[in-house]
mmCIF file of C-alpha atoms in Angstrom:
data_model
loop_
_atom_site.group_PDB
_atom_site.id
_atom_site.type_symbol
_atom_site.label_atom_id
_atom_site.label_comp_id
_atom_site.label_asym_id
_atom_site.label_seq_id
_atom_site.Cartn_x
_atom_site.Cartn_y
_atom_site.Cartn_z
ATOM 1 C CA MET A 1 82.283 103.197 89.093
ATOM 2 C CA ASP A 2 78.739 101.955 88.623
ATOM 3 C CA GLN A 3 77.111 99.737 91.161
ATOM 4 C CA ILE A 4 77.666 96.077 90.380
ATOM 5 C CA ARG A 5 74.467 94.377 89.235
ATOM 6 C CA ARG A 6 73.380 91.093 87.840
ATOM 7 C CA PRO A 7 72.523 90.838 84.151
ATOM 8 C CA SER A 8 68.781 90.970 83.350
ATOM 9 C CA LYS A 9 67.064 87.946 82.024
ATOM 10 C CA LEU A 10 67.082 89.492 78.513
ATOM 11 C CA GLU A 11 70.824 90.206 78.807
ATOM 12 C CA GLN A 12 71.566 86.748 80.092
ATOM 13 C CA LYS A 13 69.748 85.285 77.242
ATOM 14 C CA VAL A 14 71.418 87.377 74.512
ATOM 15 C CA ALA A 15 74.767 86.619 76.073
ATOM 16 C CA LEU A 16 73.997 82.891 76.044
ATOM 17 C CA GLU A 17 73.169 83.118 72.389
ATOM 18 C CA SER A 18 76.263 85.332 71.443
ATOM 19 C CA TYR A 19 78.979 83.694 73.450
ATOM 20 C CA PRO A 20 79.431 80.341 71.485
ATOM 21 C CA ALA A 21 79.468 82.373 68.132
ATOM 22 C CA LEU A 22 82.116 84.655 69.401
ATOM 23 C CA PHE A 23 84.156 81.975 71.140
ATOM 24 C CA SER A 24 84.168 79.850 67.885
ATOM 25 C CA ALA A 25 85.026 83.069 65.702
ATOM 26 C CA LEU A 26 88.154 83.751 67.924
ATOM 27 C CA SER A 27 89.657 80.476 66.868
ATOM 28 C CA HIS A 28 89.732 81.558 63.423
ATOM 29 C CA ILE A 29 91.412 84.869 64.154
ATOM 30 C CA THR A 30 95.176 85.124 63.883
ATOM 31 C CA ALA A 31 95.824 89.033 63.727
ATOM 32 C CA GLU A 32 96.455 91.167 66.676
ATOM 33 C CA GLU A 33 93.453 93.266 65.635
ATOM 34 C CA THR A 34 90.292 92.555 63.806
ATOM 35 C CA GLU A 35 87.401 94.445 62.220
ATOM 36 C CA ILE A 36 83.856 93.930 63.278
ATOM 37 C CA GLU A 37 80.723 95.645 61.711
ATOM 38 C CA ILE A 38 77.711 96.990 63.721
ATOM 39 C CA GLU A 39 74.817 95.620 61.730
ATOM 40 C CA GLU A 40 72.555 98.523 62.384
ATOM 41 C CA THR A 41 74.665 101.228 61.209
ATOM 42 C CA LYS A 42 77.170 99.296 59.074
ATOM 43 C CA GLU A 43 79.898 101.057 60.789
ATOM 44 C CA ARG A 44 83.227 99.005 60.801
ATOM 45 C CA ILE A 45 85.449 99.105 63.903
ATOM 46 C CA LYS A 46 88.860 97.778 64.450
ATOM 47 C CA ILE A 47 89.178 96.114 67.743
ATOM 48 C CA PRO A 48 92.326 94.529 69.399
ATOM 49 C CA PHE A 49 92.202 90.725 69.786
ATOM 50 C CA ARG A 50 92.592 90.816 73.502
ATOM 51 C CA ALA A 51 89.410 92.998 73.660
ATOM 52 C CA LEU A 52 87.431 90.340 71.939
ATOM 53 C CA GLU A 53 88.881 87.684 74.275
ATOM 54 C CA LEU A 54 87.567 89.918 77.140
ATOM 55 C CA LEU A 55 84.341 90.225 75.495
ATOM 56 C CA THR A 56 84.063 86.630 75.397
ATOM 57 C CA ASP A 57 84.735 86.285 79.078
ATOM 58 C CA ILE A 58 82.155 88.937 79.729
ATOM 59 C CA LEU A 59 79.470 87.080 77.622
ATOM 60 C CA LYS A 60 80.139 83.780 79.316
ATOM 61 C CA ALA A 61 79.811 85.407 82.817
ATOM 62 C CA MET A 62 76.566 87.247 81.711
ATOM 63 C CA SER A 63 75.083 84.107 80.277
ATOM 64 C CA GLU A 64 75.520 82.506 83.715
ATOM 65 C CA GLY A 65 73.836 85.354 85.323
ATOM 66 C CA LYS A 66 77.012 86.568 87.016
ATOM 67 C CA PRO A 67 77.362 90.345 87.810
ATOM 68 C CA ILE A 68 80.186 91.956 85.756
ATOM 69 C CA SER A 69 82.454 94.925 86.629
ATOM 70 C CA ILE A 70 85.489 95.915 84.557
ATOM 71 C CA VAL A 71 88.090 97.989 86.348
ATOM 72 C CA PRO A 72 91.557 98.843 84.983
ATOM 73 C CA ILE A 73 94.058 96.858 87.194
ATOM 74 C CA ALA A 74 96.011 99.981 88.435
ATOM 75 C CA THR A 75 92.704 101.630 89.602
ATOM 76 C CA GLU A 76 92.430 102.609 93.269
ATOM 77 C CA VAL A 77 89.009 102.089 94.868
ATOM 78 C CA THR A 78 87.261 103.460 97.733
ATOM 79 C CA THR A 79 86.756 101.467 101.093
ATOM 80 C CA GLN A 80 83.089 101.036 99.970
ATOM 81 C CA LYS A 81 83.882 99.459 96.580
ATOM 82 C CA ALA A 82 86.533 97.354 97.996
ATOM 83 C CA ALA A 83 84.165 96.008 100.594
ATOM 84 C CA GLU A 84 81.561 95.260 97.857
ATOM 85 C CA VAL A 85 84.232 93.330 95.948
ATOM 86 C CA LEU A 86 85.113 91.325 98.938
ATOM 87 C CA GLY A 87 81.446 90.855 100.058
ATOM 88 C CA CYS A 88 81.949 92.278 103.450
ATOM 89 C CA SER A 89 81.131 95.412 105.412
ATOM 90 C CA ARG A 90 82.972 98.669 105.105
ATOM 91 C CA PRO A 91 83.850 98.596 108.808
ATOM 92 C CA TYR A 92 85.293 95.039 108.428
ATOM 93 C CA LEU A 93 87.435 96.112 105.350
ATOM 94 C CA VAL A 94 88.703 99.120 107.279
ATOM 95 C CA LYS A 95 89.750 96.702 110.091
ATOM 96 C CA LEU A 96 91.516 94.562 107.493
ATOM 97 C CA LEU A 97 93.422 97.654 106.253
ATOM 98 C CA GLU A 98 94.372 98.765 109.747
ATOM 99 C CA ASP A 99 95.598 95.289 110.737
ATOM 100 C CA GLY A 100 97.852 95.428 107.540
ATOM 101 C CA LYS A 101 96.100 92.733 105.706
ATOM 102 C CA ILE A 102 95.642 94.705 102.570
ATOM 103 C CA ASP A 103 97.825 97.750 101.563
ATOM 104 C CA PHE A 104 96.291 101.112 101.271
ATOM 105 C CA VAL A 105 97.243 104.841 100.946
ATOM 106 C CA LYS A 106 95.517 107.559 102.705
ATOM 107 C CA ILE A 107 94.658 110.770 100.730
ATOM 108 C CA GLY A 108 93.493 113.343 103.330
ATOM 109 C CA LYS A 109 90.996 111.465 105.443
ATOM 110 C CA HIS A 110 90.255 108.857 102.760
ATOM 111 C CA ARG A 111 91.637 105.490 102.249
ATOM 112 C CA ARG A 112 92.311 104.182 98.765
ATOM 113 C CA ILE A 113 93.097 100.617 97.916
ATOM 114 C CA LYS A 114 94.709 99.277 94.616
ATOM 115 C CA PHE A 115 92.055 97.174 93.086
ATOM 116 C CA GLU A 116 94.626 94.449 92.275
ATOM 117 C CA ASP A 117 95.336 94.277 95.999
ATOM 118 C CA VAL A 118 91.605 93.775 96.634
ATOM 119 C CA VAL A 119 91.455 90.974 94.138
ATOM 120 C CA ALA A 120 94.633 89.279 95.515
ATOM 121 C CA TYR A 121 93.184 89.302 99.031
ATOM 122 C CA LYS A 122 89.957 87.792 97.684
ATOM 123 C CA LEU A 123 91.951 84.963 95.952
ATOM 124 C CA LYS A 124 93.862 84.445 99.197
ATOM 125 C CA MET A 125 90.646 84.288 101.163
ATOM 126 C CA LYS A 126 89.158 81.551 98.859
ATOM 127 C CA LYS A 127 92.419 79.607 98.895
ATOM 128 C CA ASP A 128 92.415 79.688 102.719
ATOM 129 C CA GLN A 129 88.754 78.707 102.951
ATOM 130 C CA LYS A 130 89.325 75.721 100.625
ATOM 131 C CA ARG A 131 92.358 74.726 102.650
ATOM 132 C CA ASP A 132 90.258 74.948 105.928
ATOM 133 C CA ILE A 133 87.517 72.923 104.505
ATOM 134 C CA ILE A 134 89.871 70.171 103.421
ATOM 135 C CA ASP A 135 91.315 70.273 106.948
ATOM 136 C CA ILE A 136 87.917 69.964 108.675
ATOM 137 C CA MET A 137 86.933 67.146 106.380
ATOM 138 C CA GLY A 138 90.316 65.429 106.924
ATOM 139 C CA PHE A 139 89.753 65.698 110.791
ATOM 140 C CA ASP A 140 86.051 64.488 110.367
ATOM 141 C CA GLU A 141 87.417 61.477 108.636
ATOM 142 C CA GLU A 142 89.975 60.841 111.230
ATOM 143 C CA ILE A 143 87.398 60.739 113.965
ATOM 144 C CA GLY A 144 85.063 58.594 111.884
ATOM 145 C CA LEU A 145 82.338 61.106 110.825
ATOM 146 C CA TYR A 146 83.050 60.263 107.133
ATOM 147 C CA ASP A 147 83.240 56.976 105.445
ATOM 148 C CA SER A 148 85.639 57.369 102.522
#
């Protein structure tokens, strides 16, 4: 898998221009697949509707300058890739694995983690962080640090 990187300014601009048009076009498509034409080559390509929906999601994220990475859900990733997805160090990720916080398999000396498990853990982390912030704000309110 390639290293995750932010879209360039040009990519961001093109995505910003393309996203609304594709989003609008999707509302008029009723078939499970549609045909698109590559203007430069006049080549026509059939594309599943779901792939066009994913392309819309990609263009939206790129237009916002967000890095994009597409990985099939059942993919197993290395500890380094999983750490990048979670935004933590590889040693910290290994500790999470060894503590049983994220499932993994060992192939020889190497640990492999299902990408979907990494994403699930990341969502759980965000949910826990949000809950903790709400708890802290509630406590601060109780002791009078906030006027509500």
